Amino acid sequence: MAVGGSLDTFPKLLVRNAAQFSSRPAFRHKDLGIWQTWTWTQVAEIVRAYAAGLQRLGLQRGDTIAIVGSNRPKLYWTVMAAQTLRAIPVPVYSDAVADELAYVLAHADVKFVAAQDQEQVDKVLSVSGLVPHLHKIVYDEPRGLRDYDHSRLVAIDEVIEDGRAALAADATLGGQIDDIIRQGEGSDISIILYTSGTTGASKGVMLSARGCIDAATDTVRFDRLTDNDVALAYLPLAWVGDHYLNYAQGLAAGFCMACPEGRETIEQDLREIGPTFYFAPPRVFENMLTRMMIRMEEAAGIKRRMFTYFLGIARRHGESILTGKPVPVSGRLLYALGRLMVYEPLKNALGLSRVRVAYTAGEAIGPDLFEFYRSIGLNLKQLYGQTEAFLYVTCQPDGEIYSDTVGPAAPNVDIRIAESGEVQFRSPGMFVGYFKDQAKTAETLTSDGYVKTGDAGFFDDKTGHLKIIDRAKDVGRLADGTMFAPKYLENRLKFFPNIKEAVAYGDSREFVCAILNIDPAAVANWAERNNIAYGSYQELAGNPRVYDMVAKDVAEVNRSLAEEKVMAGAQIRRFLILPKELDADDGELTRTQKVRRGFIAERYAPLVTALYNGSYEADISTEVTFEDGRKGVIAARVKIRDLQISRSTESLGKAA
Amino acid sequence: MIALGQFLEVLIGGLMSGVLYSLVALGFVLIFKASGVFNFAQGAMVLLAGLALVRSLDLLAANGFPLWAAIILGIGFAAVIMAITAWLIERLVIGPLVNQDALTLFMSTIGVTFILEGASQMIFGSDVYPLRLFPTDAWFLFESHFPGGILVNKLDVWGGFIAGILVAGLAIFFQRTKTGRALRAVADDHLAAQSVGIPISWIWFVVWLVAGLVALVAATVWGTKLGVQFSITFLALKALPVLIIGGFTSVPGAIVGGLIVGAGEKIAEVFLGPHMGGGIEYWFAYALALAVLLVRPQGLFGERIIERI
Amino acid sequence: MRAPDTNEILLQVEGVSLAFGGVKALTEVSFDIMKGEIRAIIGPNGAGKTSMLNVINGFYHPDHGAITFKGRTRARMRPFEASRGGIARTFQNVALFRGMSALDNIMAGRTLKMRRGLLWQMLRYGPALAEEIEHRHRVEEIVDFLEIEAIRKVPVARLPYGLQKRVELGRALAMEPDLLLLDEPMAGMNLEEKEDMSRFIVDVNDHYGTTIALIEHDMAVVMDLSHRVVVLDYGVKIADGTPDEVKKNQAVIDAYLGVIH
């Protein structure tokens, strides 16, 4: 099969991989207790048959096909098959509720939907009335669907079989498919990813094939990824990170994408697969560390002392050893011993033994956390980006890793800081536009073709790396003019293990207040050890000793803010602990776990009022949605605490 | 002063005889593991097996059968006798008493002991019958290094060898075969085992049969050492400290316990005996067992029983 | 509730009486279980429900009366004969092999289906290996069905009660039974666990077509799940019919039901 020109579409890459990496594993999936493997040759054959089958069902160039489910080989192959036919895949978050799903399906005007299982099929059917052009639903797992009306429903396996049979029967069909692949151009839209906006409705980000592939090829080179690498695909299919890090890089480098068995087995599967490339948002790393610490505290004395001692060694020498800097021989020896006894077993238990490169992004990561993982030998780096960039805007190169920056510009990416402090960029992977929304697209691009990220940031003098402060529109001013960057404060608060989530308010107000969520695992553990009885999260959240403990953490944040000229005036004056965990299902967080400050302020208006009028308690009563969809009400009397403001050696600064 | 050569000789001798103790202990472990019954009659089973073997051997040899044929037929005959005994025990004693508590079952095995002892001697005779299946002389090893060399009994070596084969065979049986797995299932929870279709009475017959065959093996070795006679039944008493030290439910425990007891009492006798007036080897094992009970009641390899509330 | 497909009687209990000394556990109880249905056996504590299951299963032998299963009438049957005949059972107090993992426990349920003998098994080669793979495949299907992938390798003694019951159900399913006897499958479960277990029971009946007899105390569950109900009180059958019929039966209401939801 001759493929014309350079490799500027994913189908062409697949063909190349089948030729070049033919028997290397391309996909793995744990099914029925065993890891099944498909090689590149097998995948290419399956995708070709699948594309033929889809074509026979009526999928054509330019059509949109939605994909809803978790990471499964058949769903990834749906993306590939759609791209083969120059149709456009539109992945949707699998935990989207019916309304969200309906919006995306209707907006993208999909003709086809690929659903993972009965649950997703049910959701799609329930909103199918709102999707006028929906023609067929193809599904992966047949369980429970036996008795459904199959006039619009068909199993993916059947589609593939049908395609195979058709290819075998008709010699020209294969040639037709190959022609379509050949005709694919770099400017084709290879995927539309809907961003979950913290405000407003989702927008469909259109990405071009050439853009995706160029960007992926650059980072593959940057991180030296090859066909020998393995990644665990466990983050949502609909998220740009998964499409970039697993799919695009996977096709570009030829490495293996492993799909876990299910959500509950991700940890075990991670251990079993031992990926060489790993990405997780900061909270995952946090959770891993918290769990580890909890277990350590229950271990025998000797083990604990050994653990603490060697972690100290790691803290001193780990980073230097990781980046190849000089270290005294005694340090090296101790570190090697530590590796044998502590670091490697630790990484093994987390499944991270073989990881060569690990990235984190999305939220700021606590410096302690970051340094911890690096000190035990995990090459953890930060990147910064957004869907509109096809992920990477910056990434940290080996040797220049700092916990408080996101790194210099990624290869071939051009970054500048606007007058307003907003970060703007131009990159090979940048989006083509928002689907069916020319106006928004124009708003997001500057006249000279730079994308406005909407984030405020600056380049650090010492390192030349980019530092992100907050969402530009969220950066406000207090009544006295001091800069108020809520996310900056919230991140500082969340670094403490007891605080899981924080929401800061202060724009146009006299001072800064915070609504906090305690971390259930860490605080429950502390309560057990201190013999504090509680019957529910609400009770624990309201306990005065818990408040004392949290107050100390907030005071610590205030102290560190006091040392920063610009931020000193933004210390947190009052706070309260919310009796309920903030939840995406209640609309308080986005699907990517970012806080929606405006929504929360409205929902808990009585609390915000009480915070600012000096009251020491307030009553709230809110409706909540349980996991099975039922509604209930949480009512509570919430206490509010004051804090002392720290003074620094310098006087308070005002915004310039 | 303790000469190294003498020490080694005592040690090796002790270890070897320890293996022989293990052979007897194994029979106990098997039955206890599978049914929770402490089989007081194990010693009597060794006697029965030994008598059946030696008498049939003598009879066949006297009737002109060549030695090798007599041995094979004799062992076969003894095995059949043990099988019949196992079947009878399961049918008449264990089966009817299956839901009673452990103490009742234990007492029933005391009854079985008397019956077996009486019946076997009635049928096969109550003299001392020498058994000559293995050489009983000794080797002298390392004569160049130690004066007089180190005395190693050939019988003991044979005993160790046979014990090794036996343990390996049992291991394969328990881990790999369907019957072996069924045995383990029954030992774990026999309600569950029954509901999965495992016939309990058949399994118990197999357990007693295997224990009987182990008794036969023990009888061949001990019979050669002491001659097949009534006092062989007291071997059961020596097995008790072995079980306590090694753990009642562990096959490796029986081996290790046997080695510890064997070596321990021999060494104690030879090196502490002169200071304490002698006769140590009669009670040393029991003192050791007592110490273990105080410190680690489940034995070295036994399962710790943790009751969850 | 979808009605069962056929009107074929799978199990017939005829005039069964059972007494332990002076205590009459069951007196002249007769009822049938049709193929493909879910039959609930309910009644106040001590009514003889578990004894009834034990008789069907062969753990107890009735003093009078007989059980006809798949056309064969037997007065006395031993438990393993019942298992071989196609009856699988779960217990009120969960009879699992504590030392084994969840996966091994479910594998144990395949015991009766394993054909290859001693020698083949020892060598683990050829036909025995192929058979083992097939059994493992079936067991994994059950693991998938009951959604217990994450606890496959965990020793059952460490599992919470609700999951242990699910594993026990898995073991019973591994036997591919014609008749599944469930003794209080929801005992000790919270609402969410009960809903899960109900869903599994219905799915088993739906997907595998297994006939199910279950003892249960939770009225709402019984009314929802079962096709027909038998009510026992002091060892005597006092009602027999659909859930609606039984709900309205005065004798039943008098016996113990205060309010049925």
PDB file of C-alpha atoms in Angstrom, chain A residues 493-601:
ATOM      1  CA  LEU A 493      -4.212  25.763  50.985  1.00  0.00           C
ATOM      2  CA  LYS A 494      -4.623  22.473  49.188  1.00  0.00           C
ATOM      3  CA  PHE A 495      -0.986  21.569  49.641  1.00  0.00           C
ATOM      4  CA  PHE A 496      -1.863  20.608  53.200  1.00  0.00           C
ATOM      5  CA  PRO A 497      -3.022  16.984  53.442  1.00  0.00           C
ATOM      6  CA  ASN A 498      -5.989  17.893  55.617  1.00  0.00           C
ATOM      7  CA  ILE A 499      -7.453  20.276  53.104  1.00  0.00           C
ATOM      8  CA  LYS A 500      -8.907  18.643  50.055  1.00  0.00           C
ATOM      9  CA  GLU A 501     -10.541  21.573  48.326  1.00  0.00           C
ATOM     10  CA  ALA A 502     -10.571  25.348  48.854  1.00  0.00           C
ATOM     11  CA  VAL A 503     -12.532  28.220  47.382  1.00  0.00           C
ATOM     12  CA  ALA A 504     -11.301  31.761  47.976  1.00  0.00           C
ATOM     13  CA  TYR A 505     -13.326  34.925  47.714  1.00  0.00           C
ATOM     14  CA  GLY A 506     -12.217  38.527  47.849  1.00  0.00           C
ATOM     15  CA  ASP A 507     -12.720  40.363  44.607  1.00  0.00           C
ATOM     16  CA  SER A 508     -13.910  43.890  45.415  1.00  0.00           C
ATOM     17  CA  ARG A 509     -14.203  42.897  49.027  1.00  0.00           C
ATOM     18  CA  GLU A 510     -12.349  44.166  52.035  1.00  0.00           C
ATOM     19  CA  PHE A 511     -10.529  40.976  52.733  1.00  0.00           C
ATOM     20  CA  VAL A 512     -10.114  37.397  51.635  1.00  0.00           C
ATOM     21  CA  CYS A 513     -12.302  34.564  52.916  1.00  0.00           C
ATOM     22  CA  ALA A 514     -12.133  30.855  52.197  1.00  0.00           C
ATOM     23  CA  ILE A 515     -14.576  27.960  52.100  1.00  0.00           C
ATOM     24  CA  LEU A 516     -12.727  24.701  52.743  1.00  0.00           C
ATOM     25  CA  ASN A 517     -13.310  20.966  52.367  1.00  0.00           C
ATOM     26  CA  ILE A 518     -11.409  18.619  54.622  1.00  0.00           C
ATOM     27  CA  ASP A 519      -9.852  15.483  53.180  1.00  0.00           C
ATOM     28  CA  PRO A 520     -11.956  12.579  54.444  1.00  0.00           C
ATOM     29  CA  ALA A 521      -9.183   9.987  54.510  1.00  0.00           C
ATOM     30  CA  ALA A 522      -6.491  12.070  56.176  1.00  0.00           C
ATOM     31  CA  VAL A 523      -8.754  13.667  58.770  1.00  0.00           C
ATOM     32  CA  ALA A 524     -10.554  10.394  59.549  1.00  0.00           C
ATOM     33  CA  ASN A 525      -7.215   8.801  60.164  1.00  0.00           C
ATOM     34  CA  TRP A 526      -6.207  11.626  62.491  1.00  0.00           C
ATOM     35  CA  ALA A 527      -9.555  11.386  64.302  1.00  0.00           C
ATOM     36  CA  GLU A 528      -9.115   7.674  64.901  1.00  0.00           C
ATOM     37  CA  ARG A 529      -5.691   8.173  66.326  1.00  0.00           C
ATOM     38  CA  ASN A 530      -6.899  10.919  68.606  1.00  0.00           C
ATOM     39  CA  ASN A 531      -9.990   9.028  69.727  1.00  0.00           C
ATOM     40  CA  ILE A 532     -12.426  11.478  68.266  1.00  0.00           C
ATOM     41  CA  ALA A 533     -15.767   9.881  67.500  1.00  0.00           C
ATOM     42  CA  TYR A 534     -17.837  10.966  64.549  1.00  0.00           C
ATOM     43  CA  GLY A 535     -20.724   9.512  62.662  1.00  0.00           C
ATOM     44  CA  SER A 536     -20.494  11.252  59.319  1.00  0.00           C
ATOM     45  CA  TYR A 537     -18.429  13.543  57.162  1.00  0.00           C
ATOM     46  CA  GLN A 538     -20.667  16.368  58.288  1.00  0.00           C
ATOM     47  CA  GLU A 539     -19.916  15.713  61.942  1.00  0.00           C
ATOM     48  CA  LEU A 540     -16.221  15.467  61.336  1.00  0.00           C
ATOM     49  CA  ALA A 541     -16.285  18.683  59.349  1.00  0.00           C
ATOM     50  CA  GLY A 542     -17.973  20.483  62.179  1.00  0.00           C
ATOM     51  CA  ASN A 543     -15.704  19.288  64.970  1.00  0.00           C
ATOM     52  CA  PRO A 544     -13.935  22.173  66.757  1.00  0.00           C
ATOM     53  CA  ARG A 545     -10.655  20.276  67.036  1.00  0.00           C
ATOM     54  CA  VAL A 546     -10.682  19.751  63.308  1.00  0.00           C
ATOM     55  CA  TYR A 547     -11.197  23.464  62.945  1.00  0.00           C
ATOM     56  CA  ASP A 548      -8.186  24.071  65.191  1.00  0.00           C
ATOM     57  CA  MET A 549      -6.057  21.824  63.070  1.00  0.00           C
ATOM     58  CA  VAL A 550      -7.156  23.451  59.834  1.00  0.00           C
ATOM     59  CA  ALA A 551      -6.716  26.918  61.307  1.00  0.00           C
ATOM     60  CA  LYS A 552      -3.062  26.134  61.847  1.00  0.00           C
ATOM     61  CA  ASP A 553      -2.681  25.220  58.197  1.00  0.00           C
ATOM     62  CA  VAL A 554      -4.379  28.404  57.034  1.00  0.00           C
ATOM     63  CA  ALA A 555      -2.201  30.442  59.367  1.00  0.00           C
ATOM     64  CA  GLU A 556       0.822  28.800  57.774  1.00  0.00           C
ATOM     65  CA  VAL A 557      -0.376  29.898  54.371  1.00  0.00           C
ATOM     66  CA  ASN A 558      -0.845  33.408  55.652  1.00  0.00           C
ATOM     67  CA  ARG A 559       2.705  33.420  56.967  1.00  0.00           C
ATOM     68  CA  SER A 560       4.111  32.431  53.599  1.00  0.00           C
ATOM     69  CA  LEU A 561       1.955  35.006  51.849  1.00  0.00           C
ATOM     70  CA  ALA A 562       3.223  37.650  54.187  1.00  0.00           C
ATOM     71  CA  GLU A 563       6.700  37.140  52.762  1.00  0.00           C
ATOM     72  CA  GLU A 564       5.580  37.892  49.234  1.00  0.00           C
ATOM     73  CA  LYS A 565       5.274  41.583  48.596  1.00  0.00           C
ATOM     74  CA  VAL A 566       2.546  41.304  46.057  1.00  0.00           C
ATOM     75  CA  MET A 567       0.418  38.816  47.937  1.00  0.00           C
ATOM     76  CA  ALA A 568       0.802  39.938  51.513  1.00  0.00           C
ATOM     77  CA  GLY A 569      -2.408  41.912  51.484  1.00  0.00           C
ATOM     78  CA  ALA A 570      -4.347  38.900  50.315  1.00  0.00           C
ATOM     79  CA  GLN A 571      -4.027  36.871  53.471  1.00  0.00           C
ATOM     80  CA  ILE A 572      -7.046  34.883  54.502  1.00  0.00           C
ATOM     81  CA  ARG A 573      -8.945  36.624  57.218  1.00  0.00           C
ATOM     82  CA  ARG A 574     -11.816  34.189  57.845  1.00  0.00           C
ATOM     83  CA  PHE A 575     -12.654  30.661  56.841  1.00  0.00           C
ATOM     84  CA  LEU A 576     -15.228  27.936  57.294  1.00  0.00           C
ATOM     85  CA  ILE A 577     -15.324  24.198  56.706  1.00  0.00           C
ATOM     86  CA  LEU A 578     -18.140  23.048  54.477  1.00  0.00           C
ATOM     87  CA  PRO A 579     -20.147  20.121  55.862  1.00  0.00           C
ATOM     88  CA  LYS A 580     -20.409  18.573  52.425  1.00  0.00           C
ATOM     89  CA  GLU A 581     -17.775  17.641  49.894  1.00  0.00           C
ATOM     90  CA  LEU A 582     -17.853  19.702  46.726  1.00  0.00           C
ATOM     91  CA  ASP A 583     -18.958  17.503  43.878  1.00  0.00           C
ATOM     92  CA  ALA A 584     -19.092  17.636  40.101  1.00  0.00           C
ATOM     93  CA  ASP A 585     -22.469  15.905  40.118  1.00  0.00           C
ATOM     94  CA  ASP A 586     -23.886  18.862  42.036  1.00  0.00           C
ATOM     95  CA  GLY A 587     -22.321  21.256  39.584  1.00  0.00           C
ATOM     96  CA  GLU A 588     -19.914  22.659  42.133  1.00  0.00           C
ATOM     97  CA  LEU A 589     -16.877  21.298  40.317  1.00  0.00           C
ATOM     98  CA  THR A 590     -16.231  20.799  36.621  1.00  0.00           C
ATOM     99  CA  ARG A 591     -15.731  17.307  35.263  1.00  0.00           C
ATOM    100  CA  THR A 592     -11.995  17.894  35.610  1.00  0.00           C
ATOM    101  CA  GLN A 593     -12.442  18.738  39.293  1.00  0.00           C
ATOM    102  CA  LYS A 594     -11.933  22.502  39.017  1.00  0.00           C
ATOM    103  CA  VAL A 595     -13.973  24.663  41.364  1.00  0.00           C
ATOM    104  CA  ARG A 596     -16.748  26.791  39.992  1.00  0.00           C
ATOM    105  CA  ARG A 597     -16.482  29.783  42.240  1.00  0.00           C
ATOM    106  CA  GLY A 598     -19.480  31.648  40.943  1.00  0.00           C
ATOM    107  CA  PHE A 599     -21.813  28.702  41.221  1.00  0.00           C
ATOM    108  CA  ILE A 600     -20.585  27.883  44.705  1.00  0.00           C
ATOM    109  CA  ALA A 601     -21.027  31.482  45.840  1.00  0.00           C
TER     110      ALA A 601
END
